[in-house]
Tab-separated table of N, CA, C and O in Angstrom:
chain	number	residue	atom	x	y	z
F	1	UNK	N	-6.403	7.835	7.638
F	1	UNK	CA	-5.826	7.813	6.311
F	1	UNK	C	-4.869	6.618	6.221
F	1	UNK	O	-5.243	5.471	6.468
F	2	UNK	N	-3.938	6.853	5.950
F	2	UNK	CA	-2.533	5.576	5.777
F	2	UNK	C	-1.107	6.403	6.437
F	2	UNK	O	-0.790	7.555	6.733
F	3	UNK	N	-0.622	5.311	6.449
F	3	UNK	CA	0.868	5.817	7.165
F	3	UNK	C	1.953	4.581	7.053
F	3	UNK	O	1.751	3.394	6.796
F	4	UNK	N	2.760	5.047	7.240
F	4	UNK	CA	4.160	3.856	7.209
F	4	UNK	C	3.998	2.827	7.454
F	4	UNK	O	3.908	2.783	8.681
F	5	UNK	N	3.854	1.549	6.912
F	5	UNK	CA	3.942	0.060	7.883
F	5	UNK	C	2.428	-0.258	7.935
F	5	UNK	O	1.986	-1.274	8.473
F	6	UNK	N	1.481	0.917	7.191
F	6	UNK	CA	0.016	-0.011	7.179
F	6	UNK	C	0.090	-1.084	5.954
F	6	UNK	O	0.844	-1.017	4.983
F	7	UNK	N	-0.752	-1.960	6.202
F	7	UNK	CA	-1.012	-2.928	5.000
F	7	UNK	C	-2.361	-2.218	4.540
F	7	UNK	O	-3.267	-1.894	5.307
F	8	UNK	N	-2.342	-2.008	2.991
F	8	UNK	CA	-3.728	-1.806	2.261
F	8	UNK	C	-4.029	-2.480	1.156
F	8	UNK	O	-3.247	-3.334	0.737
F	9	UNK	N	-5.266	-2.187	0.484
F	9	UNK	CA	-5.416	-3.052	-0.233
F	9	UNK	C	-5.807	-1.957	-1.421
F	9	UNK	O	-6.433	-0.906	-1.285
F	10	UNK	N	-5.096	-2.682	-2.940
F	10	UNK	CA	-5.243	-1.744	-4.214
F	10	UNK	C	-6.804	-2.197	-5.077
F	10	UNK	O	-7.347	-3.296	-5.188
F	11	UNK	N	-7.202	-0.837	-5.590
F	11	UNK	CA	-8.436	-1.583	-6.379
F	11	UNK	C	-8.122	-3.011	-7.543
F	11	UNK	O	-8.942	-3.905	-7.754
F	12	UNK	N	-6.411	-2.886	-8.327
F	12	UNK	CA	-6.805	-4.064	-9.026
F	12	UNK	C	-5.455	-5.153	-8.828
F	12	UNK	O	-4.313	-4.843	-9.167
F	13	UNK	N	-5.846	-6.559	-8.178
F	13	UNK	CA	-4.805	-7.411	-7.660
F	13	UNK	C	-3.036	-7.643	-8.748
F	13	UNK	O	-2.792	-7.615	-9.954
F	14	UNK	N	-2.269	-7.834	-7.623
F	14	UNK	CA	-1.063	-7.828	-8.659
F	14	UNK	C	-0.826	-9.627	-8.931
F	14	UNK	O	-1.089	-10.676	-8.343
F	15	UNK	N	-0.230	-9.225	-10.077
F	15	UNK	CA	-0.813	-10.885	-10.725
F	15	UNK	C	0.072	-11.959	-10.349
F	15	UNK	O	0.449	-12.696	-11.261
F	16	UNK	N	0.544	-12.224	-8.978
F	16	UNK	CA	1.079	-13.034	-8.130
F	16	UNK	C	-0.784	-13.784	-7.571
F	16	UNK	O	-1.154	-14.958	-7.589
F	17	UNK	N	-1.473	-12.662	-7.189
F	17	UNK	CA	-2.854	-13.362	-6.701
F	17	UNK	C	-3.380	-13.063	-5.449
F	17	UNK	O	-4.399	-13.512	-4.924
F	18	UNK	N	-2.153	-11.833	-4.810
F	18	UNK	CA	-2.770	-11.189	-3.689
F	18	UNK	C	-3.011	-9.554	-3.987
F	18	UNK	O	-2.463	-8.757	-4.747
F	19	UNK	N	-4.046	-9.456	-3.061
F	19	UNK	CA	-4.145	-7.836	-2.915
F	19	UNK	C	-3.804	-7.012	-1.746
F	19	UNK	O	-4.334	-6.005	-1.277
F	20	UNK	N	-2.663	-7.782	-1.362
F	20	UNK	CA	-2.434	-7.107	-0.091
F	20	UNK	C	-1.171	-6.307	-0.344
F	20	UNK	O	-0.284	-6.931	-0.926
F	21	UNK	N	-0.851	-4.729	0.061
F	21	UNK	CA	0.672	-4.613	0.154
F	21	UNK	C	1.047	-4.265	1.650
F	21	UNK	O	0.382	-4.478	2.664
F	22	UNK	N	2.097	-3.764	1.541
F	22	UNK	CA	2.629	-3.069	2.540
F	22	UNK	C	3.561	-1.814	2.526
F	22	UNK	O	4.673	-1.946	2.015
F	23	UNK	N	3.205	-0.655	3.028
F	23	UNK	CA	3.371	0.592	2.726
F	23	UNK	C	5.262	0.705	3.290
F	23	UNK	O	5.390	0.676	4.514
F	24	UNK	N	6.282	0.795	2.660
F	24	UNK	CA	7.758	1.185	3.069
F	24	UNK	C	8.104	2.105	3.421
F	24	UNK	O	8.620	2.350	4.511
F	25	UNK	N	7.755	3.202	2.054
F	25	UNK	CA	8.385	4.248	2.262
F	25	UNK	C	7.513	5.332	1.800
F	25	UNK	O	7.027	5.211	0.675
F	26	UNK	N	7.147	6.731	2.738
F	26	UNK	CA	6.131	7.583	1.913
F	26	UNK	C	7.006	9.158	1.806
F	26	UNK	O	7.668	9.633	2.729
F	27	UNK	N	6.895	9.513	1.038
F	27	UNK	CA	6.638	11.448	1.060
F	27	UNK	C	6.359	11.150	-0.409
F	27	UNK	O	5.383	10.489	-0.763
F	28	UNK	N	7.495	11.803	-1.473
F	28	UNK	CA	6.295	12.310	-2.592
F	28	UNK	C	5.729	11.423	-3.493
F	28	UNK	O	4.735	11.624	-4.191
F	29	UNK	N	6.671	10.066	-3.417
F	29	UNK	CA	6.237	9.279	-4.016
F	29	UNK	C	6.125	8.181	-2.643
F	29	UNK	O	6.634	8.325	-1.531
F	30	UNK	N	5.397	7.219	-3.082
F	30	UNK	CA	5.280	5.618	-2.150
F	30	UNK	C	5.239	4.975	-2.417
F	30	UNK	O	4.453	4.650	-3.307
F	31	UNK	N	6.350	3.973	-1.677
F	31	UNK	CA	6.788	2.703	-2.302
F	31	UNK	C	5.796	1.656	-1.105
F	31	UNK	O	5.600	1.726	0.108
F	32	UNK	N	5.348	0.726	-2.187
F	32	UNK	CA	4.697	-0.384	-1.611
F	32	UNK	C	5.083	-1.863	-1.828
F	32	UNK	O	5.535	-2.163	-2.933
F	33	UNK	N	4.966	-2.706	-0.992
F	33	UNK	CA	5.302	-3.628	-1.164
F	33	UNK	C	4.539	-5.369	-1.514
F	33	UNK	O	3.739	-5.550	-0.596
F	34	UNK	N	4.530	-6.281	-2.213
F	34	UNK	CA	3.718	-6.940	-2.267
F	34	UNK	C	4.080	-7.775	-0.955
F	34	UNK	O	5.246	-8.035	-0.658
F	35	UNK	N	2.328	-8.409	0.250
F	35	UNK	CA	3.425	-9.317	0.991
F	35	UNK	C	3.471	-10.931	0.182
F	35	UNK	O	4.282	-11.782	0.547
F	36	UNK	N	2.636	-11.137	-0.768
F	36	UNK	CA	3.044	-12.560	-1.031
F	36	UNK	C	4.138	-12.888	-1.607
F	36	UNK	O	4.736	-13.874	-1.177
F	37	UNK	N	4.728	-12.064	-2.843
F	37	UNK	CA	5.755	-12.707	-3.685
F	37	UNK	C	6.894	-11.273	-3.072
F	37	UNK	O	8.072	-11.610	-2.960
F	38	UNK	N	6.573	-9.835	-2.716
F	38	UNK	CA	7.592	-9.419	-2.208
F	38	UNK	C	7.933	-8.269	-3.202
F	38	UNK	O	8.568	-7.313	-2.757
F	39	UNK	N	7.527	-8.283	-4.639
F	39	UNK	CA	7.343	-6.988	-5.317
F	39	UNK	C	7.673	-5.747	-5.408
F	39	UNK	O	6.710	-5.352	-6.066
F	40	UNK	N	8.312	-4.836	-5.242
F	40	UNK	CA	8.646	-3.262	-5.008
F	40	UNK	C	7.913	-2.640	-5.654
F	40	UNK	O	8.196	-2.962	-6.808
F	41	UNK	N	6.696	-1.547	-5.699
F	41	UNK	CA	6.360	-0.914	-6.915
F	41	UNK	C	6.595	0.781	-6.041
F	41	UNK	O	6.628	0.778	-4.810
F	42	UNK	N	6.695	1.686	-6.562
F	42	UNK	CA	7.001	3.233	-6.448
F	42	UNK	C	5.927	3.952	-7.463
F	42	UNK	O	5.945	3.982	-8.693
F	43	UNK	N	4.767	4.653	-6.321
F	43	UNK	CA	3.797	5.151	-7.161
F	43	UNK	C	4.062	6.411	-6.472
F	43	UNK	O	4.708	6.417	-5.424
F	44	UNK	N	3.436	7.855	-7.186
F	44	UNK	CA	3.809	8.769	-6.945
F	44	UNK	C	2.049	9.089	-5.736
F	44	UNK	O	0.974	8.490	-5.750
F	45	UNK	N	2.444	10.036	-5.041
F	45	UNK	CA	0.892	10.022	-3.925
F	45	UNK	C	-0.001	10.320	-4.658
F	45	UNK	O	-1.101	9.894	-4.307
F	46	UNK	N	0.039	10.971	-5.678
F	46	UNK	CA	-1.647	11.428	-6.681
F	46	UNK	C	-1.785	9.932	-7.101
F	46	UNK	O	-2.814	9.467	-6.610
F	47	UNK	N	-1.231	9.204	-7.695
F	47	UNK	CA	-1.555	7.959	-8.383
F	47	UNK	C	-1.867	6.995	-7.504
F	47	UNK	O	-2.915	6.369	-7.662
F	48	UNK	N	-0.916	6.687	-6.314
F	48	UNK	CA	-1.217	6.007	-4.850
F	48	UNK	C	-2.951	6.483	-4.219
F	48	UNK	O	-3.814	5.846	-3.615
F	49	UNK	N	-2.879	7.652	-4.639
F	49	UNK	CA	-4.384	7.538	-3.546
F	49	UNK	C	-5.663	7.134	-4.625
F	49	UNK	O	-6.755	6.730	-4.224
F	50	UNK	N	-5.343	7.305	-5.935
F	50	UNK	CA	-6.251	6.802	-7.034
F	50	UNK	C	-6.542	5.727	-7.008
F	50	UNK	O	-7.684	5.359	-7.284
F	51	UNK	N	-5.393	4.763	-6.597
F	51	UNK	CA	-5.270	2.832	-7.235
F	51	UNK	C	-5.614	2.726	-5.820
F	51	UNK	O	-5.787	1.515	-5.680
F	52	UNK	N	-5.806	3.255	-4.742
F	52	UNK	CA	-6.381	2.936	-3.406
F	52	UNK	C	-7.767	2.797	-3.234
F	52	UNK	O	-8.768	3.441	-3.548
F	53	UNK	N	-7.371	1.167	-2.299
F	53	UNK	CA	-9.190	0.900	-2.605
F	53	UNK	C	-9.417	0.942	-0.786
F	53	UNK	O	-10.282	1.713	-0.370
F	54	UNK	N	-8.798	0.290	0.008
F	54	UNK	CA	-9.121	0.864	1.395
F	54	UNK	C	-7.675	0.443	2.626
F	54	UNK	O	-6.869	-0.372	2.175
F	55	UNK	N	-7.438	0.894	3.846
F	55	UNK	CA	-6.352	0.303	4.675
F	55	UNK	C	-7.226	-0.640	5.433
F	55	UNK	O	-8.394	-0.618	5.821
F	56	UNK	N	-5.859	-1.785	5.525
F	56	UNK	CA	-6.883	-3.113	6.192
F	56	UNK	C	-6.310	-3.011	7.404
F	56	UNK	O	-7.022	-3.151	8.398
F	57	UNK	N	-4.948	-2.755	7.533
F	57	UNK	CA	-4.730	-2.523	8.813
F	57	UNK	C	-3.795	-1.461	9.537
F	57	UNK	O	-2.640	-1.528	9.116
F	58	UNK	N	-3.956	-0.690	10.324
F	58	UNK	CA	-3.242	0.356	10.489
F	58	UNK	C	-1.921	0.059	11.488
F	58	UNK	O	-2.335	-0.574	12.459
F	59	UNK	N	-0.523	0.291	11.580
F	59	UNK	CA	0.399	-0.049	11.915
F	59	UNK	C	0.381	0.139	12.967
F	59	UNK	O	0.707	-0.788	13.709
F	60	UNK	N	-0.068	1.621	13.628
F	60	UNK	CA	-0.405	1.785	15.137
F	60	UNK	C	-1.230	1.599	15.327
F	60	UNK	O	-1.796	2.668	15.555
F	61	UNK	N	-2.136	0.498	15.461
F	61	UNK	CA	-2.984	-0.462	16.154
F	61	UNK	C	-2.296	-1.349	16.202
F	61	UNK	O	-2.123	-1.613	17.391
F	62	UNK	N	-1.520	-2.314	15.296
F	62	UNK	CA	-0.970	-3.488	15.121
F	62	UNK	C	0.216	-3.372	16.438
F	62	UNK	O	0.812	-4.326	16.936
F	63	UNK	N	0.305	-2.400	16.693
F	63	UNK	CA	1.267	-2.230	18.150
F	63	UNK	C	0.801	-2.674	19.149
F	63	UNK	O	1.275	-3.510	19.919
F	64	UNK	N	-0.325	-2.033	19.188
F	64	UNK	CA	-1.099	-2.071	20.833
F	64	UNK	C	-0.883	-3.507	21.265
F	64	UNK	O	-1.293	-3.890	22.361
């Protein structure tokens, strides 16, 4: 699924020109982050897993 500190990607790009975020903060709502321009957005998890199009990278792998 997703978890803290993954980067994913949303079905529609934010109009900086990337589709990448990065996940901050989760329980009922989740805050994501843009990494190009840096962005804050706060979606609630029903709406977060809707505008979700897939995780590109999972945070605990990015450890190993």
């Amino acid at each position: 699924m997703y978890d803290l500190g993954d980067l994913v990607e949303m079905k529609k790009p934010h109009p900086c020109g990337t589709n990448r975020w990065e996940i901050t903060r989760m329980g009922a709502d989740i805050k994501i982050k843009c990494t190009n321009c840096g962005h804050v957005v706060m979606l609630s998890r029903r709406e977060f897993e809707k505008k979700l199009k897939k995780v590109l990278v999972h945070q605990a792998d990015a450890d190993k």
